JSON list of C-alpha atoms in Angstrom, two decimals:
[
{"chain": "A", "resi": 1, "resn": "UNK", "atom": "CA", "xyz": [3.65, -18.19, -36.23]},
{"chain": "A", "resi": 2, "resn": "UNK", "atom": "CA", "xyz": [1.55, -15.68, -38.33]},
{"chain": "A", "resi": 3, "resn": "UNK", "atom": "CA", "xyz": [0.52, -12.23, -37.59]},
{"chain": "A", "resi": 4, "resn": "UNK", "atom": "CA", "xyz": [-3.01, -12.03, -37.66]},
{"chain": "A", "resi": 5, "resn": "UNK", "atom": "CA", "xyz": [-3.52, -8.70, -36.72]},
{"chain": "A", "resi": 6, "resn": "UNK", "atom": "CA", "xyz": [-0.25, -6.96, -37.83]},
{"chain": "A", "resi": 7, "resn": "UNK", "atom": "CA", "xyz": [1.00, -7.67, -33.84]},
{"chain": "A", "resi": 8, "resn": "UNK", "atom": "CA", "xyz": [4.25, -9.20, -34.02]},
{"chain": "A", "resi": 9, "resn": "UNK", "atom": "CA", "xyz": [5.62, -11.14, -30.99]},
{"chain": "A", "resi": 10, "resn": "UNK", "atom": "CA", "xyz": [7.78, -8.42, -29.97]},
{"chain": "A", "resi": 11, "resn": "UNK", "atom": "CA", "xyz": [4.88, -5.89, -29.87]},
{"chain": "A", "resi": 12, "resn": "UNK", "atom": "CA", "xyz": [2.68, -8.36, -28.00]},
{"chain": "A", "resi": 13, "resn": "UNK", "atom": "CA", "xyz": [5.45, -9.24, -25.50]},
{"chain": "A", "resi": 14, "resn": "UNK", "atom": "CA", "xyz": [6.43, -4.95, -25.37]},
{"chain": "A", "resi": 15, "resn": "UNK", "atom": "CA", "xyz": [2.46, -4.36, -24.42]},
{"chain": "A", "resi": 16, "resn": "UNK", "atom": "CA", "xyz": [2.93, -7.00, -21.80]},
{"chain": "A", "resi": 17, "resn": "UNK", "atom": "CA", "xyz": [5.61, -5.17, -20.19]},
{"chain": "A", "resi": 18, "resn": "UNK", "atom": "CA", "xyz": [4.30, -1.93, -20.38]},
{"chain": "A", "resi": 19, "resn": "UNK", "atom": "CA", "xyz": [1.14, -3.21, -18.55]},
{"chain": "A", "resi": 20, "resn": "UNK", "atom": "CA", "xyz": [3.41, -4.40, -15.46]},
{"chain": "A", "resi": 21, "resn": "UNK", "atom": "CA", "xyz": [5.25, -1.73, -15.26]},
{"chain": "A", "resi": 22, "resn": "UNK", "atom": "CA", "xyz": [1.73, 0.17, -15.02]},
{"chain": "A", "resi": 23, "resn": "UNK", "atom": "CA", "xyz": [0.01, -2.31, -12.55]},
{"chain": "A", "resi": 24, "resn": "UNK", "atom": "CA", "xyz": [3.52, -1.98, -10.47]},
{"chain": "A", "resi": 25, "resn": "UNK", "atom": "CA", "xyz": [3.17, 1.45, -10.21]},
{"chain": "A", "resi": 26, "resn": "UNK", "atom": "CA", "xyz": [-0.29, 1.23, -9.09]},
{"chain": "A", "resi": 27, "resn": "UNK", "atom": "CA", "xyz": [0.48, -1.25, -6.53]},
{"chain": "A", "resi": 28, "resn": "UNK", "atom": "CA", "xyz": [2.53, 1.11, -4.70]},
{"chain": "A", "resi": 29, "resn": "UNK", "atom": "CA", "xyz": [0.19, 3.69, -5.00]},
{"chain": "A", "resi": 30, "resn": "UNK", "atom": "CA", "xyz": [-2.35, 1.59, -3.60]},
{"chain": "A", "resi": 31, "resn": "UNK", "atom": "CA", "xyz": [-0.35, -0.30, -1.02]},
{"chain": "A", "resi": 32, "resn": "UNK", "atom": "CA", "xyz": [-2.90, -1.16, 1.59]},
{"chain": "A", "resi": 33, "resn": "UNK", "atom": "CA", "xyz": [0.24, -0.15, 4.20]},
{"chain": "A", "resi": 34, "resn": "UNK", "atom": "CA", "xyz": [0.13, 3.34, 3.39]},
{"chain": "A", "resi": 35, "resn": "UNK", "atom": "CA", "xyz": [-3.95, 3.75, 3.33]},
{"chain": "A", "resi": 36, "resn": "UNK", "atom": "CA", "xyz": [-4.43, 1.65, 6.70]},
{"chain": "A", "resi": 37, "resn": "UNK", "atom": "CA", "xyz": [-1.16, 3.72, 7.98]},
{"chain": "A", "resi": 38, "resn": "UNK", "atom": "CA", "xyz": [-2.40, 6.93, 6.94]},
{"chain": "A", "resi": 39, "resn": "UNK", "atom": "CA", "xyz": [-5.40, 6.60, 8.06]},
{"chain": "A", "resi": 40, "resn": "UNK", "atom": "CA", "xyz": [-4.69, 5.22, 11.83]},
{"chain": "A", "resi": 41, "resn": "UNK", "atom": "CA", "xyz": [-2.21, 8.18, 12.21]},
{"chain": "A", "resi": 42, "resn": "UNK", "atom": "CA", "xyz": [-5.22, 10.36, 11.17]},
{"chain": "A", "resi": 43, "resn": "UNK", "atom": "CA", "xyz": [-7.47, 9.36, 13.72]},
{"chain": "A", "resi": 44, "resn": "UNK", "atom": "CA", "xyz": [-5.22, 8.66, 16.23]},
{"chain": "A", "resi": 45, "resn": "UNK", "atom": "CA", "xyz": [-3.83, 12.71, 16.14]},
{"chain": "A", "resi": 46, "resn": "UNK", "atom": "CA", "xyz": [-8.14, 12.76, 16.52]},
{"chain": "A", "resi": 47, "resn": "UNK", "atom": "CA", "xyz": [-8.48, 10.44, 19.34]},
{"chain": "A", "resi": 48, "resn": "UNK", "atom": "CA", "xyz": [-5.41, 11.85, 21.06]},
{"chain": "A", "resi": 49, "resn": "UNK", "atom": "CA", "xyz": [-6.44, 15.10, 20.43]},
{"chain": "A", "resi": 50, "resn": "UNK", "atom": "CA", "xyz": [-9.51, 14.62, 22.26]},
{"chain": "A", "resi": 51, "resn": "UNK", "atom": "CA", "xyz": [-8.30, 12.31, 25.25]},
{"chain": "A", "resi": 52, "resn": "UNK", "atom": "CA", "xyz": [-6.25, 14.84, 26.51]},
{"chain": "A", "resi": 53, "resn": "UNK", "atom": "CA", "xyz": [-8.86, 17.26, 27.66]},
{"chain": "A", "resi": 54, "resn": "UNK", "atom": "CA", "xyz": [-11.10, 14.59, 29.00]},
{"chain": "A", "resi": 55, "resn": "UNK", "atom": "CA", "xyz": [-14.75, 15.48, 30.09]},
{"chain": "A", "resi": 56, "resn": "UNK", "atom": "CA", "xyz": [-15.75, 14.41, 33.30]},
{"chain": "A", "resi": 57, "resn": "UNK", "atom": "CA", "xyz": [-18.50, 12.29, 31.89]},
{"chain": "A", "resi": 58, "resn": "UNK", "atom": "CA", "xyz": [-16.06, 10.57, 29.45]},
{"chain": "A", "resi": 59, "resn": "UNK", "atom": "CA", "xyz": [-13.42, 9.87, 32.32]},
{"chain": "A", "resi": 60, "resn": "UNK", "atom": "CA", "xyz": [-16.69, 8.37, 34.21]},
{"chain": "A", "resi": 61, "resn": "UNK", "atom": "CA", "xyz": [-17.59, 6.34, 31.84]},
{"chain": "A", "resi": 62, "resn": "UNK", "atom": "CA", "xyz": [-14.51, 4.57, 31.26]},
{"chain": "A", "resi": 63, "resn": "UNK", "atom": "CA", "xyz": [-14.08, 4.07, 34.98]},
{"chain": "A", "resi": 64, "resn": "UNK", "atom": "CA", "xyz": [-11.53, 6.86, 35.51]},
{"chain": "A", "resi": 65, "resn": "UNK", "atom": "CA", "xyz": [-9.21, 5.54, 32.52]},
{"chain": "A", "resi": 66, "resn": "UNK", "atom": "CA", "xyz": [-8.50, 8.33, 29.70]},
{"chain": "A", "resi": 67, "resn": "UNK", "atom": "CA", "xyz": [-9.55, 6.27, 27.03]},
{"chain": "A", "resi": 68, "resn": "UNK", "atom": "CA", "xyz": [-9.52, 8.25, 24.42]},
{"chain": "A", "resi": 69, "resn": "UNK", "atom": "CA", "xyz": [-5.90, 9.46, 25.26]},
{"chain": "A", "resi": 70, "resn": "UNK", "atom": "CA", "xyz": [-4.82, 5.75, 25.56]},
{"chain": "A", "resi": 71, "resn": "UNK", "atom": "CA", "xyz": [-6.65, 4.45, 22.42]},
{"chain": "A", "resi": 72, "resn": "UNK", "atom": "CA", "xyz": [-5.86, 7.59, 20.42]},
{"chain": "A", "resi": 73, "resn": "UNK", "atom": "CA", "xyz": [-2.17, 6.76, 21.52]},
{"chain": "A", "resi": 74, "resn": "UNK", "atom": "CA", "xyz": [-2.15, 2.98, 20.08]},
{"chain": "A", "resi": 75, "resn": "UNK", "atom": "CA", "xyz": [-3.54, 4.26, 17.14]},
{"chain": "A", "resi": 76, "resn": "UNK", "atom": "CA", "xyz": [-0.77, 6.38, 16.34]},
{"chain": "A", "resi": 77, "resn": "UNK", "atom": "CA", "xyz": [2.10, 3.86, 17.40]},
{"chain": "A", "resi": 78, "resn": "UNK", "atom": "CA", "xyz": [-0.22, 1.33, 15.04]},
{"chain": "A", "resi": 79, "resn": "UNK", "atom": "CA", "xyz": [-0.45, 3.88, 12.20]},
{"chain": "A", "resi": 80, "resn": "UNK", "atom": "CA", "xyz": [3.23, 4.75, 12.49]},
{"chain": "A", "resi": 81, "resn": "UNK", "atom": "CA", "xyz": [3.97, 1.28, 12.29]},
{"chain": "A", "resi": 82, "resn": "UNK", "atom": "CA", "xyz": [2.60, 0.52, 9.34]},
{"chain": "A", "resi": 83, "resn": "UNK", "atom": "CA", "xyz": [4.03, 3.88, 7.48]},
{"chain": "A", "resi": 84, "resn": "UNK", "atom": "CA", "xyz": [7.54, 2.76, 8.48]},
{"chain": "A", "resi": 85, "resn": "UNK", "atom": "CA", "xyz": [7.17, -1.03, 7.63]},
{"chain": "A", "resi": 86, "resn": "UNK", "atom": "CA", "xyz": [6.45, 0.52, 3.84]},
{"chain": "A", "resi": 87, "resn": "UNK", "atom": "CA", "xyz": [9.22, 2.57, 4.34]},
{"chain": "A", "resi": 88, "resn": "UNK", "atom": "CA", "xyz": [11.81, -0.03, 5.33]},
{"chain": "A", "resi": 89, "resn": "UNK", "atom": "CA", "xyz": [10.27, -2.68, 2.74]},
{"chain": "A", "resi": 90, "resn": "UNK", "atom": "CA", "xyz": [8.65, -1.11, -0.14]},
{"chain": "A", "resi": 91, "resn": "UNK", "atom": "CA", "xyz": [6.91, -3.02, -2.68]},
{"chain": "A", "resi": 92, "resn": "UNK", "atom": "CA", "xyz": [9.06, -5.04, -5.12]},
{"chain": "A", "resi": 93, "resn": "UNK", "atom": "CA", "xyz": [8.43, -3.57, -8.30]},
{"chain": "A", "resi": 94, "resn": "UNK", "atom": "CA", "xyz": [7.72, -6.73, -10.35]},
{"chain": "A", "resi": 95, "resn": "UNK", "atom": "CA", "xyz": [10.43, -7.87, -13.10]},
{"chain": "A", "resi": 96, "resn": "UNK", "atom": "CA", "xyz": [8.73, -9.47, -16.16]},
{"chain": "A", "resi": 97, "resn": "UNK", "atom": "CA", "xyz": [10.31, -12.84, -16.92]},
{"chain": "A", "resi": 98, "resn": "UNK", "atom": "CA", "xyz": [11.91, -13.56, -19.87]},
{"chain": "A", "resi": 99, "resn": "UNK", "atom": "CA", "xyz": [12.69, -17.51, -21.17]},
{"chain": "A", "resi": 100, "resn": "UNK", "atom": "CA", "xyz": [14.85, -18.25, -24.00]},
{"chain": "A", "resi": 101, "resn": "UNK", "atom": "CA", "xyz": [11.96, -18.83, -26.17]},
{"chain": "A", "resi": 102, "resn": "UNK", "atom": "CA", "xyz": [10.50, -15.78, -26.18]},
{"chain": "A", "resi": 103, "resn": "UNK", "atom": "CA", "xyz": [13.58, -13.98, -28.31]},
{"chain": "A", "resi": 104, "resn": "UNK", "atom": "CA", "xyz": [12.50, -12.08, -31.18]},
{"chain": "A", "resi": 105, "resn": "UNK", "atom": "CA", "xyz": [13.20, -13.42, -34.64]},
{"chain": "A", "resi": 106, "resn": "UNK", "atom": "CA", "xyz": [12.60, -17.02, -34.64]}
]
Protein backbone atom coordinates (compact mmCIF):
# COMPACT_ATOMS: atom_id res chain seq x y z
CA UNK A 1 0.00 0.00 0.00
CA UNK A 2 1.20 3.64 -0.65
CA UNK A 3 0.71 6.70 1.34
CA UNK A 4 -0.96 9.11 -0.63
CA UNK A 5 -1.37 11.71 1.68
CA UNK A 6 1.54 11.14 4.17
CA UNK A 7 -1.34 8.98 6.40
CA UNK A 8 0.15 5.81 7.24
CA UNK A 9 -2.09 2.86 8.28
CA UNK A 10 -1.35 3.28 11.80
CA UNK A 11 -2.40 6.98 11.79
CA UNK A 12 -5.55 6.15 9.83
CA UNK A 13 -6.44 3.20 12.12
CA UNK A 14 -5.24 5.74 15.51
CA UNK A 15 -7.93 8.50 14.05
CA UNK A 16 -10.40 5.69 13.91
CA UNK A 17 -10.07 4.99 17.45
CA UNK A 18 -9.95 8.27 18.68
CA UNK A 19 -13.32 8.95 16.91
CA UNK A 20 -15.01 5.96 19.00
CA UNK A 21 -13.75 6.72 21.89
CA UNK A 22 -15.36 10.33 21.17
CA UNK A 23 -18.78 9.06 19.78
CA UNK A 24 -18.71 6.63 23.08
CA UNK A 25 -18.45 9.34 25.21
CA UNK A 26 -21.17 11.14 23.59
CA UNK A 27 -23.42 8.27 23.72
CA UNK A 28 -23.49 8.32 27.33
CA UNK A 29 -23.92 11.79 27.48
CA UNK A 30 -26.77 11.55 25.33
CA UNK A 31 -28.30 8.33 26.56
CA UNK A 32 -31.94 8.78 25.80
CA UNK A 33 -32.38 6.96 29.58
CA UNK A 34 -31.09 9.79 31.36
CA UNK A 35 -33.01 12.71 29.21
CA UNK A 36 -36.49 10.74 29.24
CA UNK A 37 -35.53 9.92 33.12
CA UNK A 38 -34.68 13.31 33.94
CA UNK A 39 -37.18 14.74 32.53
CA UNK A 40 -40.27 12.47 33.92
CA UNK A 41 -38.78 12.99 37.46
CA UNK A 42 -39.00 16.75 36.59
CA UNK A 43 -42.47 16.91 35.89
CA UNK A 44 -43.59 14.41 38.00
CA UNK A 45 -42.05 16.55 41.37
CA UNK A 46 -44.52 19.25 39.07
CA UNK A 47 -47.51 17.16 38.77
CA UNK A 48 -47.16 15.87 42.32
CA UNK A 49 -46.52 19.07 43.50
CA UNK A 50 -49.70 20.28 42.30
CA UNK A 51 -52.06 17.17 42.99
CA UNK A 52 -51.61 17.47 46.44
CA UNK A 53 -53.43 20.69 47.05
CA UNK A 54 -56.19 19.85 44.68
CA UNK A 55 -58.77 22.60 43.65
CA UNK A 56 -62.19 21.77 43.96
CA UNK A 57 -62.78 22.25 40.29
CA UNK A 58 -59.83 19.93 39.41
CA UNK A 59 -61.06 17.13 41.91
CA UNK A 60 -64.57 17.70 39.97
CA UNK A 61 -63.42 17.28 36.97
CA UNK A 62 -61.72 14.12 37.34
CA UNK A 63 -64.73 12.69 39.11
CA UNK A 64 -63.37 13.02 42.65
CA UNK A 65 -59.93 11.19 41.69
CA UNK A 66 -56.67 13.41 42.51
CA UNK A 67 -55.33 13.12 39.25
CA UNK A 68 -52.75 15.12 39.25
CA UNK A 69 -51.40 13.53 42.57
CA UNK A 70 -51.82 10.03 40.96
CA UNK A 71 -50.33 10.89 37.50
CA UNK A 72 -47.66 13.15 38.99
CA UNK A 73 -46.88 9.94 41.16
CA UNK A 74 -46.38 7.44 38.03
CA UNK A 75 -44.36 9.89 36.59
CA UNK A 76 -41.88 9.87 39.18
CA UNK A 77 -41.82 5.95 39.75
CA UNK A 78 -41.47 6.06 35.60
CA UNK A 79 -38.71 8.69 35.72
CA UNK A 80 -36.94 6.93 38.57
CA UNK A 81 -37.07 3.93 36.67
CA UNK A 82 -35.41 4.87 33.92
CA UNK A 83 -32.48 6.84 36.00
CA UNK A 84 -31.77 3.56 37.83
CA UNK A 85 -31.96 1.16 34.75
CA UNK A 86 -28.83 3.57 33.46
CA UNK A 87 -27.48 3.23 36.64
CA UNK A 88 -27.50 -0.56 36.97
CA UNK A 89 -26.60 -0.99 33.09
CA UNK A 90 -24.69 1.81 31.73
CA UNK A 91 -23.77 2.05 28.23
CA UNK A 92 -21.02 -0.30 26.98
CA UNK A 93 -18.37 1.86 26.00
CA UNK A 94 -17.61 0.40 22.53
CA UNK A 95 -14.14 -1.58 22.03
CA UNK A 96 -12.72 -1.03 18.49
CA UNK A 97 -11.93 -4.38 16.87
CA UNK A 98 -8.77 -5.30 15.88
CA UNK A 99 -8.03 -8.44 13.15
CA UNK A 100 -4.70 -9.78 12.54
CA UNK A 101 -4.44 -7.90 9.41
CA UNK A 102 -4.58 -4.71 10.51
CA UNK A 103 -0.89 -4.89 12.42
CA UNK A 104 1.35 -2.19 11.60
CA UNK A 105 4.36 -2.89 9.44
CA UNK A 106 3.37 -5.17 6.77
Amino acid sequence: MSDHHGYSEQDVQREVTELEAKSATAARIFDLRRIIGGLFVLYGVIVTIAGINPSDATLDKAEGVNINLWTGLGMLILGIFFLAWLKLRPTPPTVPEVTPEETPGE
